[in-house]
Short mmCIF file of C-alpha atoms in Angstrom, two decimals:
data_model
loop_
_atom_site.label_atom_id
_atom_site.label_comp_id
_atom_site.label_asym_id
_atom_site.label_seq_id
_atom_site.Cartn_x
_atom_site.Cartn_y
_atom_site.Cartn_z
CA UNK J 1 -45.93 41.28 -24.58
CA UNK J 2 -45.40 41.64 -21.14
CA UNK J 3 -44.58 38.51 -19.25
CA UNK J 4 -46.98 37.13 -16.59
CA UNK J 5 -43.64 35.47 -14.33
CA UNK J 6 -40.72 36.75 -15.06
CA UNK J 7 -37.75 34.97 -12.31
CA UNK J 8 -34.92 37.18 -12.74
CA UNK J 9 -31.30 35.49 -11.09
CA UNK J 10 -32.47 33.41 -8.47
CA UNK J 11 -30.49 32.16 -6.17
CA UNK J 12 -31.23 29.61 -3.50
CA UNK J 13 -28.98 28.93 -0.50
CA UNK J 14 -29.01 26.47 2.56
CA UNK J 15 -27.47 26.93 6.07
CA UNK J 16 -24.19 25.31 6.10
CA UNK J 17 -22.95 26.37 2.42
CA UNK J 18 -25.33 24.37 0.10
CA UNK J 19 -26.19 26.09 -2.94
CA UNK J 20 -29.16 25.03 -4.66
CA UNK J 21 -30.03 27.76 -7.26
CA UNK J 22 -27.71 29.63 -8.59
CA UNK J 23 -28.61 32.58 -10.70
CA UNK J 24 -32.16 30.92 -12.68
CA UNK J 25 -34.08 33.32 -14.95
CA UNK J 26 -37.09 31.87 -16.55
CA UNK J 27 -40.00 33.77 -17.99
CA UNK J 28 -43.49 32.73 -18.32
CA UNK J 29 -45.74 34.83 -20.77
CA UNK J 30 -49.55 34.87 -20.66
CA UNK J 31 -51.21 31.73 -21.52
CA UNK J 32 -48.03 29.92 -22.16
CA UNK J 33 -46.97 26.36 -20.43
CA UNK J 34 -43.68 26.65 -19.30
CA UNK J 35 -41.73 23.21 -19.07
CA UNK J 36 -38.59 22.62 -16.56
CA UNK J 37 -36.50 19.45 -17.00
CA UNK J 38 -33.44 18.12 -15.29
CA UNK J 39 -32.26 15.09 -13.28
CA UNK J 40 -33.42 14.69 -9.49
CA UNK J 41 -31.20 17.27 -8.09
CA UNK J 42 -30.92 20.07 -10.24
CA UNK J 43 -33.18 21.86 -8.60
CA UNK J 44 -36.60 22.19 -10.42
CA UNK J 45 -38.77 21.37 -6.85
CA UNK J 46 -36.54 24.03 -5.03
CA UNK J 47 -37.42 26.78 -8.13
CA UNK J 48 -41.08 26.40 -7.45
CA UNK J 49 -40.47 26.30 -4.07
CA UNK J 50 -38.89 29.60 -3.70
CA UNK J 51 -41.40 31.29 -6.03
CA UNK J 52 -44.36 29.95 -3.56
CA UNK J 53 -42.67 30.72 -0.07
CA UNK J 54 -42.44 27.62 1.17
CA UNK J 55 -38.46 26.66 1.37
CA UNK J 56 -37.37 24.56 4.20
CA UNK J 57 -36.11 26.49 7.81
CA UNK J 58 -32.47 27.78 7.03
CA UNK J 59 -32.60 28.05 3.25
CA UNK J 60 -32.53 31.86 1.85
CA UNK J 61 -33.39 33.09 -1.84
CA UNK J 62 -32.81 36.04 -3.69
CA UNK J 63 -32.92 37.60 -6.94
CA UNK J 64 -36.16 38.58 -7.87
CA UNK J 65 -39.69 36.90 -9.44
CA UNK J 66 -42.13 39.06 -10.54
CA UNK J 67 -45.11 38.24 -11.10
CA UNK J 68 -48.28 40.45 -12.30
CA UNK J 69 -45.75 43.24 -12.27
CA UNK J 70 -44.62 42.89 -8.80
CA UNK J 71 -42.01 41.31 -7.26
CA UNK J 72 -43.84 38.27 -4.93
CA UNK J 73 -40.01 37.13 -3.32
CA UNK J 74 -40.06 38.93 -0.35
CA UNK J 75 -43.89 38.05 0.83
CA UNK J 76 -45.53 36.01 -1.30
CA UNK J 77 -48.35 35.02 0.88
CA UNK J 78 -49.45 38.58 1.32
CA UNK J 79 -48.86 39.24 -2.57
CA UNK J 80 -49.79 36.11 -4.46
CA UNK J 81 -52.94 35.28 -2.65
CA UNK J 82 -54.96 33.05 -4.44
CA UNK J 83 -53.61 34.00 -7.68
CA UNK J 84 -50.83 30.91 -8.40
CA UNK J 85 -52.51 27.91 -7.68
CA UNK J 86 -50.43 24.85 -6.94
CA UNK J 87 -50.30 21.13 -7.87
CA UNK J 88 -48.38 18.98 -6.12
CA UNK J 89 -46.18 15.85 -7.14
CA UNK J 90 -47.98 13.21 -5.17
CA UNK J 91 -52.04 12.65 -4.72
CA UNK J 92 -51.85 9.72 -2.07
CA UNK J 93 -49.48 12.72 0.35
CA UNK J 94 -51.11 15.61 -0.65
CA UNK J 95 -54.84 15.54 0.69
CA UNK J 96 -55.61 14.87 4.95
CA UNK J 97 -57.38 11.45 5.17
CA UNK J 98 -59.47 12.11 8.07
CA UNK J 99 -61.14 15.41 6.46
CA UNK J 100 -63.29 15.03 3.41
CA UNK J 101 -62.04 15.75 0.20
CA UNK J 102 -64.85 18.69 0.08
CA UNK J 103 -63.51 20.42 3.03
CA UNK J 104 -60.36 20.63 2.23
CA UNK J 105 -60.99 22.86 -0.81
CA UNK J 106 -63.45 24.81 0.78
CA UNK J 107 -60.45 25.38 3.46
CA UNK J 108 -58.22 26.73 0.12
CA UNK J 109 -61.64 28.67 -0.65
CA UNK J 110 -62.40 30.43 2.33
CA UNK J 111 -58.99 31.72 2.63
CA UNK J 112 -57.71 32.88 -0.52
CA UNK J 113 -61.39 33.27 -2.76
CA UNK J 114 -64.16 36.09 -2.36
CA UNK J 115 -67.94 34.85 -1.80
CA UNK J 116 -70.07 33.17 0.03
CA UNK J 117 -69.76 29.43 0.97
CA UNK J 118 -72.97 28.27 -1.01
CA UNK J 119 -70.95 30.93 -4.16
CA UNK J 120 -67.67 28.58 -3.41
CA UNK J 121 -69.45 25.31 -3.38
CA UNK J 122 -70.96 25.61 -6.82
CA UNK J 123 -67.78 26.58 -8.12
CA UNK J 124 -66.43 23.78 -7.06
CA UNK J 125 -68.98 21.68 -8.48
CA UNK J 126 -68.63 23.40 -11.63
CA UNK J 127 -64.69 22.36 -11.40
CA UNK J 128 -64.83 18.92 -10.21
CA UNK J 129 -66.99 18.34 -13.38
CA UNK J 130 -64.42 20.83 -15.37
CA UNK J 131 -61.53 17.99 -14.42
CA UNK J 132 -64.44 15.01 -15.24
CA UNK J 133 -64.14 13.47 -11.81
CA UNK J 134 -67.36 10.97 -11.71
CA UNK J 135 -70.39 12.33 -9.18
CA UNK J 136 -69.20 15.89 -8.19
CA UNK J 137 -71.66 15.90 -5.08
CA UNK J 138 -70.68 12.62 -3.20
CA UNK J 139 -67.25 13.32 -4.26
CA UNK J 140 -67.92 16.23 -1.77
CA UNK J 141 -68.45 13.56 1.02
CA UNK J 142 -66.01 11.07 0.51
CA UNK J 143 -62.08 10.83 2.13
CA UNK J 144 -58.81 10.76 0.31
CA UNK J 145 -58.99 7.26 0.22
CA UNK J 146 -62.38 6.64 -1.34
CA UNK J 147 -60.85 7.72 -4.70
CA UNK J 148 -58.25 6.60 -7.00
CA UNK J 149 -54.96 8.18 -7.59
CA UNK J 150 -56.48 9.62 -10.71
CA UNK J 151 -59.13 10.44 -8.99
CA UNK J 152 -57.04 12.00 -6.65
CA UNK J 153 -55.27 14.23 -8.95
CA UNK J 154 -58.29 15.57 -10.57
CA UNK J 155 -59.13 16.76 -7.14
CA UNK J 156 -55.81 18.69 -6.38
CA UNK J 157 -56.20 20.43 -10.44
CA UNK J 158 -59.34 21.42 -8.96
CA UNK J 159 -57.95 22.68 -5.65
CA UNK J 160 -55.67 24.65 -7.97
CA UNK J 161 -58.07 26.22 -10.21
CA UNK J 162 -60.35 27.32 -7.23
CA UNK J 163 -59.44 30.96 -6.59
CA UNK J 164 -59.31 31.35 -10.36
CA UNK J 165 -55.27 31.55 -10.45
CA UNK J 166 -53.99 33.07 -13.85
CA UNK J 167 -50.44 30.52 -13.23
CA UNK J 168 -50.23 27.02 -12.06
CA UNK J 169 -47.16 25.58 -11.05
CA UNK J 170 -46.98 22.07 -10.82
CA UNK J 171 -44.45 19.77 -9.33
CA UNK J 172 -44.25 16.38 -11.53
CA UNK J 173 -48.00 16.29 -11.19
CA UNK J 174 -47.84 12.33 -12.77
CA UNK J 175 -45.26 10.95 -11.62
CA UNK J 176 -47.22 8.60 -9.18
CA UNK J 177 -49.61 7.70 -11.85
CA UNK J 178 -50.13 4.71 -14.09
CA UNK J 179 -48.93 5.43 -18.07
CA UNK J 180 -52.66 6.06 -18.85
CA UNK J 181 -53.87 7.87 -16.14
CA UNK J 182 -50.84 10.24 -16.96
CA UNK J 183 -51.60 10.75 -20.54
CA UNK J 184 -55.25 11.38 -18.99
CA UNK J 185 -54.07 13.90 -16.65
CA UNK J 186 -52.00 15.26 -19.10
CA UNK J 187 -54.72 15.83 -21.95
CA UNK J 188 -56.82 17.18 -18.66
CA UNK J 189 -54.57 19.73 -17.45
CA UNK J 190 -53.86 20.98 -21.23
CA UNK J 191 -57.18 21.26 -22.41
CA UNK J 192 -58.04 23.19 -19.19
CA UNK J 193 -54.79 25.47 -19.66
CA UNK J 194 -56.13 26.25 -23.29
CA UNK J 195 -59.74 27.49 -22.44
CA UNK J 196 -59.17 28.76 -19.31
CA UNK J 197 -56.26 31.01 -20.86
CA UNK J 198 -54.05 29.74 -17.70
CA UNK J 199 -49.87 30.51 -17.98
CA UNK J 200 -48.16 27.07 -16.14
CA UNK J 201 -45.17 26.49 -14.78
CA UNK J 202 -44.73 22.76 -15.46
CA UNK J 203 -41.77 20.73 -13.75
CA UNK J 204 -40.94 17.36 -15.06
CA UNK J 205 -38.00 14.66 -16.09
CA UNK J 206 -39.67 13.39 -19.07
CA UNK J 207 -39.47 15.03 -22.20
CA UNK J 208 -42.36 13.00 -23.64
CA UNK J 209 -44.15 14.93 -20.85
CA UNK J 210 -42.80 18.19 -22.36
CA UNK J 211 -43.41 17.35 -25.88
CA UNK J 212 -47.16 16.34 -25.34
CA UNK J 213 -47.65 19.50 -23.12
CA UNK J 214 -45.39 22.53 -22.91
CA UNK J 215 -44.86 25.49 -25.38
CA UNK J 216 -41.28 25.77 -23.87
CA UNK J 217 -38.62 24.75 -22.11
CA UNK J 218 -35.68 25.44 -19.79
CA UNK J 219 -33.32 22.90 -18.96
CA UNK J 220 -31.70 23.19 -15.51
CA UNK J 221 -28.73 21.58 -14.18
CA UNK J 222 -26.81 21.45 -10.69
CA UNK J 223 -29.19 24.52 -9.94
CA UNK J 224 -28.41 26.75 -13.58
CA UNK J 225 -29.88 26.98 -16.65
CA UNK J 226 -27.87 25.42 -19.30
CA UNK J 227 -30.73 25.50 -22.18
CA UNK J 228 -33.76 27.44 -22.98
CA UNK J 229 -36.22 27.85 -25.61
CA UNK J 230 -39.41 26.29 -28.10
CA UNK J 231 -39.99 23.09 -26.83
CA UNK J 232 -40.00 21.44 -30.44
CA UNK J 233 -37.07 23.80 -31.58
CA UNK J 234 -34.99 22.38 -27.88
CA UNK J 235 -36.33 18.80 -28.76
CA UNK J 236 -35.44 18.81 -32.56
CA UNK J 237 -32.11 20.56 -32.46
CA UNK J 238 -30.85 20.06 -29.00
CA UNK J 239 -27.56 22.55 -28.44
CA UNK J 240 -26.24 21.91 -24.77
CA UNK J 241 -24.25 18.88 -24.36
CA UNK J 242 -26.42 17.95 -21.16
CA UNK J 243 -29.87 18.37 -23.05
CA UNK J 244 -28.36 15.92 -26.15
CA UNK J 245 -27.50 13.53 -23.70
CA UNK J 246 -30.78 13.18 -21.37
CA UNK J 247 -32.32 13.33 -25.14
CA UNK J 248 -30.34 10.16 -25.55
CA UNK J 249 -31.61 8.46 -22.25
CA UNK J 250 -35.37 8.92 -23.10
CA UNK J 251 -36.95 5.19 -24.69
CA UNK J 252 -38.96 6.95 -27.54
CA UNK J 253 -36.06 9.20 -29.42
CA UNK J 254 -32.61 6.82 -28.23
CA UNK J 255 -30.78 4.93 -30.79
CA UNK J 256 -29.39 3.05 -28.61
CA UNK J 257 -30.28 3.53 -24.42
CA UNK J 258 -27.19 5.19 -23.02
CA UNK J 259 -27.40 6.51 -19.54
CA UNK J 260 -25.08 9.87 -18.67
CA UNK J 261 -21.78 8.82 -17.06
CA UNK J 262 -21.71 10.10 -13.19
CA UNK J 263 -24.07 12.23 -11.35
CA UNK J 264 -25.41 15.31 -10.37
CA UNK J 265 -23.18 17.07 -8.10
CA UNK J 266 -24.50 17.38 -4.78
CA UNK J 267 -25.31 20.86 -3.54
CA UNK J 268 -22.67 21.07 -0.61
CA UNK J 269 -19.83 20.44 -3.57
CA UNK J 270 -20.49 21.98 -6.63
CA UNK J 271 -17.27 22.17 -9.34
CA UNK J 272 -15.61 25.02 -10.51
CA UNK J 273 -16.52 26.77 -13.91
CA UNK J 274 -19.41 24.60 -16.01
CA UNK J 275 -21.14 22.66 -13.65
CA UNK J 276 -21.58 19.60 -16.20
CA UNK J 277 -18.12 19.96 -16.77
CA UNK J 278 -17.04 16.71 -15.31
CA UNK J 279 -19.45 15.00 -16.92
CA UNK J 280 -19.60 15.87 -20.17
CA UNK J 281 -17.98 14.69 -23.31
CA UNK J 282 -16.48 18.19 -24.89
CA UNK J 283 -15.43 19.57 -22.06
CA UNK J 284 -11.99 21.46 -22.29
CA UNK J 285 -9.27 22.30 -19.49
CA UNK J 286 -11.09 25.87 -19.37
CA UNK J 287 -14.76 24.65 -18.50
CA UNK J 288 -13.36 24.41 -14.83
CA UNK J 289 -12.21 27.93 -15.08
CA UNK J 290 -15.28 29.85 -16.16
CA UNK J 291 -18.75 29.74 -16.04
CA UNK J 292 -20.50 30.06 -19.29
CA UNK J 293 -23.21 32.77 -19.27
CA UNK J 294 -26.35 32.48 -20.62
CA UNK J 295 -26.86 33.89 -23.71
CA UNK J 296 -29.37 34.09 -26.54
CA UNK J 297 -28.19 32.20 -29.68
CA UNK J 298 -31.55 32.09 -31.56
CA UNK J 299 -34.78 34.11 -31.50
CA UNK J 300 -36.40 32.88 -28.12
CA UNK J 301 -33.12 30.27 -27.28
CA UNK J 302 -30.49 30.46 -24.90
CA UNK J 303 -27.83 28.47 -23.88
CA UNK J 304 -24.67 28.21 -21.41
CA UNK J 305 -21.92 26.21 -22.81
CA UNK J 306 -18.65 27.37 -24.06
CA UNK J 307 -18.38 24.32 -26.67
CA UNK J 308 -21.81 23.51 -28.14
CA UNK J 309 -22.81 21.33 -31.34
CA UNK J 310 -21.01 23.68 -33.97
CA UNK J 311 -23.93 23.04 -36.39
CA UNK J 312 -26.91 24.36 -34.36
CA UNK J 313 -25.58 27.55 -33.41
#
């Protein structure tokens, strides 16, 4: 099957020597939700960032991400349009408070969506009551802060889903929410991913996110991909030192709550060879030396580690 996003080595790079992508291939097939994990600082916001074409002044990427069959990195705006909708990481940032909520997707609308405006406001209608936000027409009228952060969220899926995208990326879409408004969200965005037959790019820390949501995963660290594959297969049998041990940090699957020892490297000074080589617990002399490739050790899993568990491999 052909894939729908298909991010072939890309690299990200700021002025002044930072590097924060180095080499990241992901692929995204139709209908699939795609899951990206890591600390803060690996570089998951900075992947979706590149793909959209809206880096920060002085950073440069390259490498390629095709998408539909064409590669979007050099002009996204002009070759995307309207066809990778976006939800962002925080509802109470994202939305203008002093337009109405209504206007600012009719905004998204009338720039990237064919039809009339009466054609894109019963779409919308049709959406807000698609993500179950309460009275689709005064919701229309109200401001940012007339709703909830919920509330809120529903509004940006919407804003997403309104030039009838076939991927979604979103940027740790919960993260400001309450533990049930997440799982609501969460249910929300799933169920619309399913009948909708929507491909999503989903970036997150939590792998109870990923377990309730994604089909896949890739597991990024210091800007590479150290692990890749079925989301239950990655969970279950965990093969990169650095996805074992953030397994270990999360509440619902630790033993006994361990954090990792150090941190991620920042982008100005990245080590030599492995990038989790100073970190991690099997790490050799050689891990400085060499970086460890990513190769394919399963059907649908890969992995970048010159000393993973002997067992799963």
């Amino acid at each position: 099957m052909t894939a729908l996003l298909d991010i072939e080595g890309l690299r990200v790079d700021m002025r002044g020597g930072a590097q924060i992508l180095d080499g990241v291939s992901i692929t995204v097939a139709p209908g699939q939700i795609m899951g990206v994990v890591g600390e803060s600082g690996c570089g998951k916001s900075t992947l979706l960032r590149a793909m959209l074409g809206i880096l920060p002044r002085g950073a440069t990427a390259r490498g390629r991400v095709m998408f539909e069959g064409r590669d979007i990195l050099p002009d996204q705006a002009a070759q995307a349009r309207g066809r990778i909708g976006f939800v962002p990481q925080d509802p109470y940032l994202s939305l203008n408070p002093t337009f109405r909520a209504g206007d600012q997707i009719f905004e998204i609308m009338r720039r990237h969506a064919t039809g009339t405006r009466a054609d894109h406001r019963a779409k919308l209608l049709d959406l807000l009551r698609a993500v179950q936000l309460p009275d689709p027409e005064a919701a229309l009228r109200k401001y940012p802060h007339e709703f909830s952060g919920g509330q809120r969220q529903r509004l940006l899926i919407a804003a997403a889903l309104s030039c009838e995208p076939s991927l979604v990326v979103a940027d740790e879409p919960t993260t400001a929410l309450d533990v049930t408004t997440q799982r609501e969200i969460l249910g929300l965005l799933r169920e619309i991913a399913r009948a909708r037959g929507l491909s999503m790019l989903f970036v997150t820390h939590d792998f109870g996110v990923l377990a309730s949501l994604c089909d896949a995963v890739t597991v990024l660290y210091a800007g590479r991909v150290a692990e890749a594959g079925p989301t239950r297969a990655v969970l279950d049998a965990p093969t990169h030192p650095y996805t074992r041990l953030l397994l270990a940090c999360h509440p619902d699957r630790a033993v006994e709550l361990a954090g990792i020892p150090g941190t991620v490297p920042p982008a100005t000074a990245q080590p030599s060879g492995c990038r989790f080589h100073p970190r991690c617990p099997q790490a050799q002399a050689h891990c400085a030396d060499a970086v460890p490739p990513l190769l394919a050790i399963t059907e649908g899993r890969s992995l970048a580690c010159a000393h993973p568990e002997p067992a799963l491999v």
